[in-house]
Short mmCIF file of C-alpha atoms and ligand atoms in Angstrom, two decimals:
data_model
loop_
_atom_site.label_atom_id
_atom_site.label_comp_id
_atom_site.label_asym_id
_atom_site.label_seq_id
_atom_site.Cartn_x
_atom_site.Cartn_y
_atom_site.Cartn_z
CA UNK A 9 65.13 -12.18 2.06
CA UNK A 10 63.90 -12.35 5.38
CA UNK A 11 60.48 -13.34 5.89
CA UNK A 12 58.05 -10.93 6.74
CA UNK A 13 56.26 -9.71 10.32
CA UNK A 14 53.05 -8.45 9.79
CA UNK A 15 53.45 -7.36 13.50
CA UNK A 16 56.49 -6.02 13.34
CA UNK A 17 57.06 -3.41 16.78
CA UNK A 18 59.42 -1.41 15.07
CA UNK A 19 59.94 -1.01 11.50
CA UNK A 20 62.42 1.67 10.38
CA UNK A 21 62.62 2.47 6.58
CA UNK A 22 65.62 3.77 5.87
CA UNK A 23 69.26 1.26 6.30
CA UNK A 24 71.31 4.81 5.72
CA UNK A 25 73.69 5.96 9.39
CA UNK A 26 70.00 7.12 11.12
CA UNK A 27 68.21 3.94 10.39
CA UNK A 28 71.40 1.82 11.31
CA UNK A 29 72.26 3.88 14.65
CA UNK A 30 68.23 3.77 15.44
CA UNK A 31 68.18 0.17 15.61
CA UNK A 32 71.35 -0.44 16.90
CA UNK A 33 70.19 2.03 20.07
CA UNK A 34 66.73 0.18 20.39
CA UNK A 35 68.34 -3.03 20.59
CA UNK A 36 71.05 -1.93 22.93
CA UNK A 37 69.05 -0.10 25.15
CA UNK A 38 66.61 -3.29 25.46
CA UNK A 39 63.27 -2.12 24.44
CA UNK A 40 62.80 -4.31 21.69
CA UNK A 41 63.77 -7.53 20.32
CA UNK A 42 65.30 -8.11 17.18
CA UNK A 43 62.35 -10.34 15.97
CA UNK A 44 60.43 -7.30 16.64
CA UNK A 45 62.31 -5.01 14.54
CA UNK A 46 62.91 -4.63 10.93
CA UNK A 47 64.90 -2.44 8.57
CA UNK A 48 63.32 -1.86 5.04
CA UNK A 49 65.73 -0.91 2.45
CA UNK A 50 66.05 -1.50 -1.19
CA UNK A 51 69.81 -0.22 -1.18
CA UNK A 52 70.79 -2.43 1.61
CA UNK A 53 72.54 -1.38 4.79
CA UNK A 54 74.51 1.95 4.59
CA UNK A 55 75.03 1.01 1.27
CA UNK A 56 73.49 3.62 -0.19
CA UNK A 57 76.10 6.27 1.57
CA UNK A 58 78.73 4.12 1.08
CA UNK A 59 78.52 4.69 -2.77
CA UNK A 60 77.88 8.22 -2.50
CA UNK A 61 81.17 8.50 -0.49
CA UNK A 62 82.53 6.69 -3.40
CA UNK A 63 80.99 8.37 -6.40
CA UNK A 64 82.16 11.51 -5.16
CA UNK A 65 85.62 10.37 -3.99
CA UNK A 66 85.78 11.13 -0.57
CA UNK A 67 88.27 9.55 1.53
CA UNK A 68 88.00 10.83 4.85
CA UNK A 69 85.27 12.16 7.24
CA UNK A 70 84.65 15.82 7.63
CA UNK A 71 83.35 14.69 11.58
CA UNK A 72 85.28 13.80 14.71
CA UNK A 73 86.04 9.91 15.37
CA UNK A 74 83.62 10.12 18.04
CA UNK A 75 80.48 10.54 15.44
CA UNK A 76 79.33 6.82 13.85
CA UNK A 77 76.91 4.39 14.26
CA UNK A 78 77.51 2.49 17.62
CA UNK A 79 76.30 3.81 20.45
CA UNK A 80 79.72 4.18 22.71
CA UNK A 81 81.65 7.49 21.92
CA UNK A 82 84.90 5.80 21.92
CA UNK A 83 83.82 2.29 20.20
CA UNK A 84 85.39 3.83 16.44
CA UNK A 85 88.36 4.75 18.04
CA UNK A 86 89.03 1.64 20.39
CA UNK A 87 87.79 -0.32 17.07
CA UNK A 88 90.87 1.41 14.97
CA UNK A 89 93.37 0.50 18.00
CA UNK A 90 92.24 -3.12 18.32
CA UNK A 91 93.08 -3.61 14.16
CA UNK A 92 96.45 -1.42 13.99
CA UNK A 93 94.66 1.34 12.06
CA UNK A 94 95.14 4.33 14.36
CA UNK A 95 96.94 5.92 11.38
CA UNK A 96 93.23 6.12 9.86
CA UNK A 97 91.93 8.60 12.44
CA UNK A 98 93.13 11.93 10.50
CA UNK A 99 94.32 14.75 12.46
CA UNK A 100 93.18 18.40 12.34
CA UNK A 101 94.18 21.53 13.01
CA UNK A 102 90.82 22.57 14.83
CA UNK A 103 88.85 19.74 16.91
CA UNK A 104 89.23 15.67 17.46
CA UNK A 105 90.86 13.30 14.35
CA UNK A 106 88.55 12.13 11.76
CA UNK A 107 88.50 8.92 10.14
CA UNK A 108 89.32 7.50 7.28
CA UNK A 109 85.91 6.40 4.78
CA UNK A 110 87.32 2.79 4.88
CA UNK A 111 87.64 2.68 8.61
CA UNK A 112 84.41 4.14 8.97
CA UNK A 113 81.96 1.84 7.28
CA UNK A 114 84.38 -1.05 8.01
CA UNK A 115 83.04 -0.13 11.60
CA UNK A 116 79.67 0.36 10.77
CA UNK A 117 79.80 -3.19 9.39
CA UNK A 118 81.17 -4.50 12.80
CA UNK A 119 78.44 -3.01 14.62
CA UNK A 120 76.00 -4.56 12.23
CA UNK A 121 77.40 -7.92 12.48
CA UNK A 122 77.56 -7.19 16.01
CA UNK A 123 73.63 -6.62 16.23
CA UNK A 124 72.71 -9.23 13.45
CA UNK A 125 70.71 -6.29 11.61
CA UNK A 126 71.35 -7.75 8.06
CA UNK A 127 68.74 -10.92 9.63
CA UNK A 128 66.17 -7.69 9.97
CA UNK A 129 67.26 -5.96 7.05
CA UNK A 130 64.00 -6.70 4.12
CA UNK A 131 65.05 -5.77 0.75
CA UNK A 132 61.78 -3.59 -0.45
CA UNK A 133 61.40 -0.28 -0.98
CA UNK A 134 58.29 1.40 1.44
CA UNK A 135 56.12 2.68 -1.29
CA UNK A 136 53.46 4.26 0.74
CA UNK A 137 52.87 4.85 4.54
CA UNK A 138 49.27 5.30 6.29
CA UNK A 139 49.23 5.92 9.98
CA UNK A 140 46.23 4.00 10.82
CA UNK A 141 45.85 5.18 14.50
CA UNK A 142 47.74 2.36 16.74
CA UNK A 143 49.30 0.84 13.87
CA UNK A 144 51.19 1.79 10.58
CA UNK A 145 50.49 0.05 7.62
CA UNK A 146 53.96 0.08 5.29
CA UNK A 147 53.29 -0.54 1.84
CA UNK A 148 56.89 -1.85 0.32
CA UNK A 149 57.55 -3.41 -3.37
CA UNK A 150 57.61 -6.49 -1.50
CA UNK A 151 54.37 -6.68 0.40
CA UNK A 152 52.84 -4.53 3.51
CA UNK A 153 53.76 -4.57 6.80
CA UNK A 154 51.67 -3.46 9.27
CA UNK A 155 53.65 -2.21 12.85
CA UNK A 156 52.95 -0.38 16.05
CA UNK A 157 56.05 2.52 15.33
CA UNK A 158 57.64 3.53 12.04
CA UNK A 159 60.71 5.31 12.10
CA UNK A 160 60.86 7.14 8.83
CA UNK A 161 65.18 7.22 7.91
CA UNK A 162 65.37 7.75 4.56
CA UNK A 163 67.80 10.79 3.81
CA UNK A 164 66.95 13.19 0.70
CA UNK A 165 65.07 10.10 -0.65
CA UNK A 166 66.68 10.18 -4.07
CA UNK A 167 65.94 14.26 -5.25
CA UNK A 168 68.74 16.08 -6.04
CA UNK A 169 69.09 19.57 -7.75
CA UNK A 170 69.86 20.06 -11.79
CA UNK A 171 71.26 23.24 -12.77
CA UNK A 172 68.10 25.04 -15.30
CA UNK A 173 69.92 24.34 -18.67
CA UNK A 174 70.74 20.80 -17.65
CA UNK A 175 67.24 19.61 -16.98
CA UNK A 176 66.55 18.37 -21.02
CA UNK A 177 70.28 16.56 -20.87
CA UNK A 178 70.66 14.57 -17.38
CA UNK A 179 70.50 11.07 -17.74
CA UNK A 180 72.03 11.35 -20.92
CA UNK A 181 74.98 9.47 -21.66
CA UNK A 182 77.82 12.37 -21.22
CA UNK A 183 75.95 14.45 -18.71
CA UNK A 184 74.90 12.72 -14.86
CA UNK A 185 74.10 13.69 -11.61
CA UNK A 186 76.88 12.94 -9.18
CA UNK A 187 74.13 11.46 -7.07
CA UNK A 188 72.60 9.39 -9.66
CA UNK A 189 72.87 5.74 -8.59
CA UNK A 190 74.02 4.93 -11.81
CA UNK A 191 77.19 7.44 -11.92
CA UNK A 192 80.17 5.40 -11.50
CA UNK A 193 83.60 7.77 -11.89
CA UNK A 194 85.30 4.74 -12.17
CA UNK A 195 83.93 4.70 -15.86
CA UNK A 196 85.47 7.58 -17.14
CA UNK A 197 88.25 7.08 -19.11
CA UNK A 198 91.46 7.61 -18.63
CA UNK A 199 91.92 10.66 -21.27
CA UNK A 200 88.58 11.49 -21.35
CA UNK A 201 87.97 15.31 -20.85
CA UNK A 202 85.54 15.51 -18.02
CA UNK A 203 83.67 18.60 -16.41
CA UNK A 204 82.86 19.06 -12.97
CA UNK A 205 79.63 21.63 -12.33
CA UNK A 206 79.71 23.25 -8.77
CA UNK A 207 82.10 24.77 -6.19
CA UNK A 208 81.41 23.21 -2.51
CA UNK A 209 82.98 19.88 -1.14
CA UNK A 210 81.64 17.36 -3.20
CA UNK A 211 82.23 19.07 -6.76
CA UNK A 212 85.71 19.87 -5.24
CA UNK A 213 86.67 16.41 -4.03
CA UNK A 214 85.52 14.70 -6.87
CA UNK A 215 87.48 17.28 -9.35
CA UNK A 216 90.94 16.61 -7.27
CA UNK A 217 90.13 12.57 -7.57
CA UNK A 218 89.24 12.58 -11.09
CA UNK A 219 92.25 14.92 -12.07
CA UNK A 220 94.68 12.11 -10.36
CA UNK A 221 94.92 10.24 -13.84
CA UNK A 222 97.68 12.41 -15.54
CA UNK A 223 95.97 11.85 -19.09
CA UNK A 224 92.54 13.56 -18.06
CA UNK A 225 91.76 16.90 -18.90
CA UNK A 226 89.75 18.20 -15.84
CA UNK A 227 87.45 21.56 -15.46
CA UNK A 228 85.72 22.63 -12.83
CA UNK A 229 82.83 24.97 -13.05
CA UNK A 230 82.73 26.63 -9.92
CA UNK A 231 80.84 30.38 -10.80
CA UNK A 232 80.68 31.71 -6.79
CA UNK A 233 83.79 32.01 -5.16
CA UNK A 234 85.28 29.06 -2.57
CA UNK A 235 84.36 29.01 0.92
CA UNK A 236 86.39 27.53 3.07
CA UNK A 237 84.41 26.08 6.86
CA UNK A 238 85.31 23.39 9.13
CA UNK A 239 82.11 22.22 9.70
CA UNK A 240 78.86 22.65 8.08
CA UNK A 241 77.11 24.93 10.52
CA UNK A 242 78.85 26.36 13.85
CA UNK A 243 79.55 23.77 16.57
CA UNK A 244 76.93 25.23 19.41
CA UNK A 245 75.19 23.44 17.21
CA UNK A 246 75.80 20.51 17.89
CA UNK A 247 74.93 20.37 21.25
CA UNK A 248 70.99 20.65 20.73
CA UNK A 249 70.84 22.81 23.62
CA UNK A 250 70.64 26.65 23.92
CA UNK A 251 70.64 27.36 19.97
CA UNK A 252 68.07 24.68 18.85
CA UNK A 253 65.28 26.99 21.62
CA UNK A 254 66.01 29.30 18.87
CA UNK A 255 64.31 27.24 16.48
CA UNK A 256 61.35 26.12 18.55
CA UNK A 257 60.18 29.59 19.22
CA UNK A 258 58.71 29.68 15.88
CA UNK A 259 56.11 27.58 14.62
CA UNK A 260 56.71 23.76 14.20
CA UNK A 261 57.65 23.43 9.64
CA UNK A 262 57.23 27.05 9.50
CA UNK A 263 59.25 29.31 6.84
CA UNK A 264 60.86 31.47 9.77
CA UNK A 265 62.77 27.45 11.18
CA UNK A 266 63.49 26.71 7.42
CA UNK A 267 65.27 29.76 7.08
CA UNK A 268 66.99 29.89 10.61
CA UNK A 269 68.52 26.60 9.54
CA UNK A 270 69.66 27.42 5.78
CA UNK A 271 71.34 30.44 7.34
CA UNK A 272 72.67 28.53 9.95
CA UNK A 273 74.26 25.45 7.55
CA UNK A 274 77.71 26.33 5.95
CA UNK A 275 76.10 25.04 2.26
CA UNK A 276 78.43 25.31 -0.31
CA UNK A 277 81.56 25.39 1.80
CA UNK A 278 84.47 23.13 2.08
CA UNK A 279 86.50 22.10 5.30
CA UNK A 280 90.58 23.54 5.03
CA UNK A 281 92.05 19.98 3.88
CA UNK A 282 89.41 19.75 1.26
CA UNK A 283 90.59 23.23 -0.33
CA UNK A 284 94.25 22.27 0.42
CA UNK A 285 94.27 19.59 -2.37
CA UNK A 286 92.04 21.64 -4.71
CA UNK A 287 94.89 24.47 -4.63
CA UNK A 288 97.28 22.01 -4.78
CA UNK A 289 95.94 20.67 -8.02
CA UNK A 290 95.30 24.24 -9.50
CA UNK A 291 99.13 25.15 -9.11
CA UNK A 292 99.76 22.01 -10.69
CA UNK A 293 97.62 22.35 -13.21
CA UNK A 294 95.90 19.00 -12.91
CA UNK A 295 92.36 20.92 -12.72
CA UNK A 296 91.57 23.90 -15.36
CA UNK A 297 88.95 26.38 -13.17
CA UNK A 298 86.25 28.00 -15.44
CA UNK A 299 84.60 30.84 -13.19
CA UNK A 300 82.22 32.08 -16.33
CA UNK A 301 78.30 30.45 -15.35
CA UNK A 302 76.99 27.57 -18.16
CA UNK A 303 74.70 28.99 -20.38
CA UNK A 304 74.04 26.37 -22.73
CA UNK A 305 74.83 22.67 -22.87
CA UNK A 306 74.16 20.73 -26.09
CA UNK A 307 74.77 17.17 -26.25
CA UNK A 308 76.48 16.12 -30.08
CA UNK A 309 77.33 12.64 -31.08
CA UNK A 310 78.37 11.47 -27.29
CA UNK A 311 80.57 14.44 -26.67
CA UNK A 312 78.55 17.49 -24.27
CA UNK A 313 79.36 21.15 -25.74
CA UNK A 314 79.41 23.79 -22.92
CA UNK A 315 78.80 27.61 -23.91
CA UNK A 316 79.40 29.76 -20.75
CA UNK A 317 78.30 33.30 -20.33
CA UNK A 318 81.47 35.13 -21.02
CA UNK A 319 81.50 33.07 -25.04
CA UNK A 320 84.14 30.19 -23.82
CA UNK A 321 83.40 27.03 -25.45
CA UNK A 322 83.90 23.26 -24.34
CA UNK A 323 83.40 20.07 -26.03
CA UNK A 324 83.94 17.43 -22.87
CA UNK A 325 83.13 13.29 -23.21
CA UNK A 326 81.48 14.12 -19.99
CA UNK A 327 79.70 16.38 -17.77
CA UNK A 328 78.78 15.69 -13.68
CA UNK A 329 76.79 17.76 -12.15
CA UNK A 330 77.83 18.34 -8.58
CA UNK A 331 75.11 20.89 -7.57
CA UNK A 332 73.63 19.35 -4.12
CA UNK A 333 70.53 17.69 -2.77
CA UNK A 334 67.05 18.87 -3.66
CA UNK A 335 64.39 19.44 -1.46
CA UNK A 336 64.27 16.98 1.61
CA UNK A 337 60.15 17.13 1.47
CA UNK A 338 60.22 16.39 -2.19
CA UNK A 339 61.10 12.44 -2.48
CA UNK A 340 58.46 10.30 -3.66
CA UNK A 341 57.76 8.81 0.31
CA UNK A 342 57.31 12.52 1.25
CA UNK A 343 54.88 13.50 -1.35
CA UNK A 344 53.37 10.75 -0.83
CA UNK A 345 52.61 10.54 3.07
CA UNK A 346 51.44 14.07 2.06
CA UNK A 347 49.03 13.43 -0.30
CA UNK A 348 47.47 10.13 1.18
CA UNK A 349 47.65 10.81 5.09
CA UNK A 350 46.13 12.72 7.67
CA UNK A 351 49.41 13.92 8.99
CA UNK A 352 50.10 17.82 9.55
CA UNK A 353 52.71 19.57 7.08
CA UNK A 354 54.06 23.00 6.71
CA UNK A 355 56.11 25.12 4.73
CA UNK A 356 57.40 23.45 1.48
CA UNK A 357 55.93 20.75 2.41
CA UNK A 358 57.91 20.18 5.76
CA UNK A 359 56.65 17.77 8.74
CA UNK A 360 55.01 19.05 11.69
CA UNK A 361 57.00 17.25 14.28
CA UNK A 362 56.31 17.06 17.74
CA UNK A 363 59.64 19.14 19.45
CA UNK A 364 60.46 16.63 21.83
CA UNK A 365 60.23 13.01 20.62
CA UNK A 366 60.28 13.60 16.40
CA UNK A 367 56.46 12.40 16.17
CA UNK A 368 55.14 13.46 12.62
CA UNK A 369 51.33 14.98 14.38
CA UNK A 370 48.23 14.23 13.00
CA UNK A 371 45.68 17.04 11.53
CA UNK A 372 43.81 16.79 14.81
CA UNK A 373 46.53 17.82 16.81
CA UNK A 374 47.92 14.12 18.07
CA UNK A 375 51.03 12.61 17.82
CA UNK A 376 51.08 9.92 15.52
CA UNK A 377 53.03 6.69 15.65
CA UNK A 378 55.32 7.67 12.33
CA UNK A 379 58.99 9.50 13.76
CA UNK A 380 61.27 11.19 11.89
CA UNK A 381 65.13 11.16 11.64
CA UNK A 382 67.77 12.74 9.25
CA UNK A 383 67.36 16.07 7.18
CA UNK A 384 63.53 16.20 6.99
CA UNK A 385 63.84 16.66 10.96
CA UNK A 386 65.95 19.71 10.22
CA UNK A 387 63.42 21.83 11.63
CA UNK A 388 63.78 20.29 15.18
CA UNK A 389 67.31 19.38 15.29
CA UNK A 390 69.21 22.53 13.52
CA UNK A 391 71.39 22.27 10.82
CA UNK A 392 73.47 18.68 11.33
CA UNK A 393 70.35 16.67 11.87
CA UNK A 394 71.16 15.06 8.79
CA UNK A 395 74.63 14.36 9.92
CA UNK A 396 76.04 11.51 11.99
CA UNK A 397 75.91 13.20 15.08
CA UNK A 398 72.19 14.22 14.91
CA UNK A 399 71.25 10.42 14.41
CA UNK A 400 72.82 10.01 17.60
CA UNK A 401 70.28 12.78 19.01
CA UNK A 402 67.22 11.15 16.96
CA UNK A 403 68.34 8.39 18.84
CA UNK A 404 68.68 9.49 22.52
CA UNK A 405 65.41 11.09 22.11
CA UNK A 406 63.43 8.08 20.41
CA UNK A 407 64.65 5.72 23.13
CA UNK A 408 63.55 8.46 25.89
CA UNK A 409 60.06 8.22 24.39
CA UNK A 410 59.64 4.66 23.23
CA UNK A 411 61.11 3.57 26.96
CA UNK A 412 57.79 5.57 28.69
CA UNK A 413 55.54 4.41 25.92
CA UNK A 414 56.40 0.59 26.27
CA UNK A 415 56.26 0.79 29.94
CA UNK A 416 52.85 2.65 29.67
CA UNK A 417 51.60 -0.17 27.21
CA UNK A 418 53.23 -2.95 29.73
CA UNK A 419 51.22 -1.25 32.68
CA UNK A 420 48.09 -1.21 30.83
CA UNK A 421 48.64 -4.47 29.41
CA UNK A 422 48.83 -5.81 33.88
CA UNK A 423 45.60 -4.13 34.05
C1 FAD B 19 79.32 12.35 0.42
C2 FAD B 19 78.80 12.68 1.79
C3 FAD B 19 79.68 12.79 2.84
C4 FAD B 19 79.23 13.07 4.13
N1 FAD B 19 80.12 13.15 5.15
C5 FAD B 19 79.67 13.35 6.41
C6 FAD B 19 80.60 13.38 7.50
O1 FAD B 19 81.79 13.31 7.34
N2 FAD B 19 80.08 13.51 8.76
C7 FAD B 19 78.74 13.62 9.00
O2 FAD B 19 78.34 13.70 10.14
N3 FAD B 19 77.87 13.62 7.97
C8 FAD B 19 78.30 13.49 6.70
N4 FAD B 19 77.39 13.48 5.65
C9 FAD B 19 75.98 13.79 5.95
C10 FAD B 19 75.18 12.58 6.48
O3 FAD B 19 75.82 11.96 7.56
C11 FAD B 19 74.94 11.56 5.41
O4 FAD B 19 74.21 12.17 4.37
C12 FAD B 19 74.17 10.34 5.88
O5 FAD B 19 74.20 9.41 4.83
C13 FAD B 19 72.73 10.63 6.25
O6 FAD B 19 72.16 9.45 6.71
P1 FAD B 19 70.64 9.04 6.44
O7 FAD B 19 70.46 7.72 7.06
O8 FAD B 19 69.75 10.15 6.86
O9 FAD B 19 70.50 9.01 4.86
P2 FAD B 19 71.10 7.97 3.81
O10 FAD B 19 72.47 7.57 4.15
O11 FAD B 19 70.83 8.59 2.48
O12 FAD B 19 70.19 6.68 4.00
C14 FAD B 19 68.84 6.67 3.67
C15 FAD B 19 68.49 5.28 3.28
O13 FAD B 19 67.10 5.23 3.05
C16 FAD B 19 66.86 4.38 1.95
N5 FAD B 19 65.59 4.76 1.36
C17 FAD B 19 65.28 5.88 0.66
N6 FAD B 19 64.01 5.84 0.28
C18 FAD B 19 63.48 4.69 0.75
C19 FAD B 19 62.22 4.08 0.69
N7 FAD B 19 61.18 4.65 0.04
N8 FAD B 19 62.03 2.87 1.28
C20 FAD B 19 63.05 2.27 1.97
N9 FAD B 19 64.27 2.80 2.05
C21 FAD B 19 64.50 4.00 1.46
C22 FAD B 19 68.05 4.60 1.02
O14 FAD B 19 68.26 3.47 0.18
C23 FAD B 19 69.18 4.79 2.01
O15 FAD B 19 69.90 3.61 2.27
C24 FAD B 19 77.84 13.25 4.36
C25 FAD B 19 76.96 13.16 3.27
C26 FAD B 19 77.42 12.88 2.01
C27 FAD B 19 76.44 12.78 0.87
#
C-alpha cells in the first residue's frame, strides 16, 4: 500500500471511470502532481465496474468509442488500431461504434499505467468526510487523511433496490442481488434452474448469458412490458448545454430537478442489440418469460419457491434479482456526510451543489472544498452524469475551477 500524505492536494475517493478520468485530467492538464494526489478505494481501480460488467454479462458498451477514461476523444479508437482490434469497436445502426467490454477496460488500464495512478491508488475505504474549512479531513479504514480538495467519485456507493417480498431472503444462499459483490454467475451450475427478476438491460443481458449453457433452465421475470432505447436519456443531453438550463431553473437538490431527470433517463429500457438477442433466445426457447408479478418467495432446503400473482409456481436452485440501483443519496458516505457535516442537502437527501464547478455548499451559503462527480451530481449534469461521458464533463469543469483556484492561491502565496 502506498504510504500515506497527510497533505495530500487532491484526494479523490472513488477509483470507478469518474475518479479514474478525474485524476487522469488533473494530471494531464498540469495542476497537480502525482505526489499530490491520491485515489482511495477499497475495490481498487475500475475494478469495481469491471465486475459489475461481468456479473451481469455484458460484453459490449451501450456508448460511442469516443466515451472512456483518457482525456483525447480518439485515444480508444487509435488504441484499438495500434493492437489489431478494430473489429472490437461494434457498429450501430444509429450513432458512432461502441466497444467491446474487453477493449474498454484493457484501455482504461493503459491510461492508468500511462499516469502511474495504481502508485496513488490507497487501498481504504473513506469512512467519514468533514469539511473542515480549508482542509478536508478523510477518515478511511486505513487511517485519515487530511487534504485541501476532495473529489467525492463513488457511484451508487453499494445500495441497490430489493423487490418488497425479497427483502427477508437476499443474501441467502439461492436468492442475490445481481449487484452484490459476492454474486458470481460463473457459480451457477450448469443445469441449475435459475431465475432472473426484472425486465431492463441488465436483467436482460444477464438472462441471454446465463441461458447460453444448453442444460440450464432459464426464466425471466419481467412483469412491465420491454422497452426498447438507444441510449438512456435523449442525446441533447449530452451536450450539457441548452437542456441542462432546464434543470438549473429550479432550485439546486430540489424535487422539481429530481423529477426532470427521472423523466428524462430511459430507466428500464434496453438499447436494439440488447433486445435482439433476448428475442433471439425466446424463439429459441433458451429463456422461458414469466410476465405474472412475484408474490411470494420462500426459500426450502437450498432450492427458492416462487408463487406469482396469477397461481404459477417455481421451485429454482437460484434466484437474481436484477431490479436496479437504489437511491444515489442513500450509501453509507452519503448518510454520513449528512449527518456529521455542515454541508447543505435537499430533497431525498440530495447535495446542494454549486451549478458551475460541482462544489457540495456549506449551510452558510459557501462553497466548500468537497466536489461531486457521478450520479449524486445528477441534479447538475442531467440524466448521463453517471455515465462515461458526464465524467468527462465533471472533469472539464473541475479543471476550469481548480486552474483559477491554484493560480489564486499561487498569487496570494507571492504576496
Ligand atoms: C453494467 C453497467 C454497464 C454500464 N455501461 C455503460 C456504458 O456503456 N456507457 C456509459 O457511459 N455508462 C455505462 N454505465 C454507467 C456508468 O458509466 C457506470 O456506472 C460507471 O461505473 C460509473 O462510474 P463511477 O465512477 O461513478 O462509479 P463506480 O464505477 O461504481 O465507481 C465508484 C468507486 O467508488 C468506490 N467507493 C464506493 N464507496 C467508497 C468509499 N466509501 N470509499 C472509497 N471508495 C468507495 C467503489 O469501490 C468504486 O470503485 C454502466 C453501468 C453499469 C452498472
Amino acid at each position: 500500500m502506498t504510504e500515506m500524505n497527510p497533505d495530500a492536494l487532491v484526494t479523490i475517493v472513488g477509483g470507478g471511470v469518474h475518479g479514474v478520468h478525474l485524476a487522469v485530467r488533473l494530471l494531464q492538464a498540469d495542476l497537480i502532481a502525482p505526489s499530490e494526489l491520491r485515489i482511495v478505494d477499497p475495490s481498487g481501480l475500475l475494478k469495481s465496474f469491471r465486475q459489475k460488467c461481468r456479473q451481469c454479462g455484458m460484453v459490449e458498451f451501450r456508448s460511442p468509442f469516443v466515451h472512456h477514461v483518457a482525456t483525447d476523444p480518439f485515444s480508444l479508437r487509435d488504441f484499438a488500431r495500434a493492437r489489431g482490434r478494430e473489429d472490437e469497436l461494434r457498429s450501430t445502426t444509429v450513432g458512432a461504434e461502441r466497444p467491446t467490454a474487453s477493449l474498454f477496460f484493457d484501455h482504461a488500464e493503459w491510461v492508468c499505467d500511462r499516469h502511474n495512478l495504481e502508485s496513488i491508488h490507497i487501498d481504504a475505504r473513506a469512512t467519514a468526510i468533514r469539511d473542515n474549512r480549508g482542509a478536508v479531513e478523510i477518515e478511511t479504514t486505513q487511517g485519515r487523511i487530511s487534504t485541501r480538495w476532495c473529489l467525492l467519485a463513488i457511484g451508487h456507493g453499494r445500495s441497490f433496490t430489493d423487490p418488497e417480498w425479497a427483502t427477508e431472503l437476499v443474501s441467502t444462499q439461492p436468492v442475490t442481488h445481481v449487484w452484490d459483490p459476492t454474486f458470481d454467475p460463473d457459480s451457477i451450475g450448469e443445469t441449475s434452474s435459475v431465475g432472473i427478476v426484472g425486465g431492463g438491460i441488465t436483467a436482460t443481458q444477464l438472462a441471454t448469458t446465463l441461458a447460453q449453457m444448453p442444460g440450464r433452465d432459464v426464466v425471466l421475470f419481467a412483469r412491465s412490458p420491454f422497452r426498447v432505447e438507444t441510449l438512456e436519456a435523449s442525446t441533447d443531453w449530452m451536450h450539457f448545454s441548452g437542456v441542462t438550463e432546464k434543470l438549473h431553473a429550479h432550485p439546486p437538490a430540489s424535487r422539481a430537478r429530481e423529477e426532470l431527470v427521472a423523466e428524462a433517463r430511459n430507466d428500464g429500457a434496453m438499447p436494439p442489440y440488447v433486445f435482439r438477442r433476448l428475442r433471439r433466445s425466446l424463439e429459441q426457447g433458451q429463456i422461458k418469460l414469466e410476465r405474472s408479478e412475484i408474490a411470494v418467495a420462500t426459500e426450502a432446503g437450498g432450492t427458492v419457491v416462487i408463487t406469482c400473482r396469477d397461481g404459477s409456481a417455481y421451485c429454482l436452485d437460484k434466484l437474481v434479482c436484477a431490479t436496479g440501483f437504489g437511491s444515489p443519496y442513500d450509501g453509507e458516505l452519503f448518510r454520513h456526510l449528512r449527518r456529521d457535516s455542515g454541508l447543505q442537502t435537499g430533497y431525498h437527501g440530495a447535495p446542494v451543489l454549486d451549478d458551475d464547478t460541482l462544489r457540495w455548499m456549506r449551510q452558510d451559503g459557501t462553497p466548500s472544498q468537497i466536489v461531486v462527480s457521478g450520479v449524486a451530481a445528477q441534479q447538475v449534469l442531467g440524466p448521463f452524469a453517471r455515465n462515461v461521458i458526464g465524467a468527462r464533463r465533471a472533469g472539464e469543469l473541475v479543471v476550469g475551477f481548480l486552474e483559477s483556484e491554484f493560480d489564486v492561491e499561487k498569487r496570494g502565496a507571492r504576496l
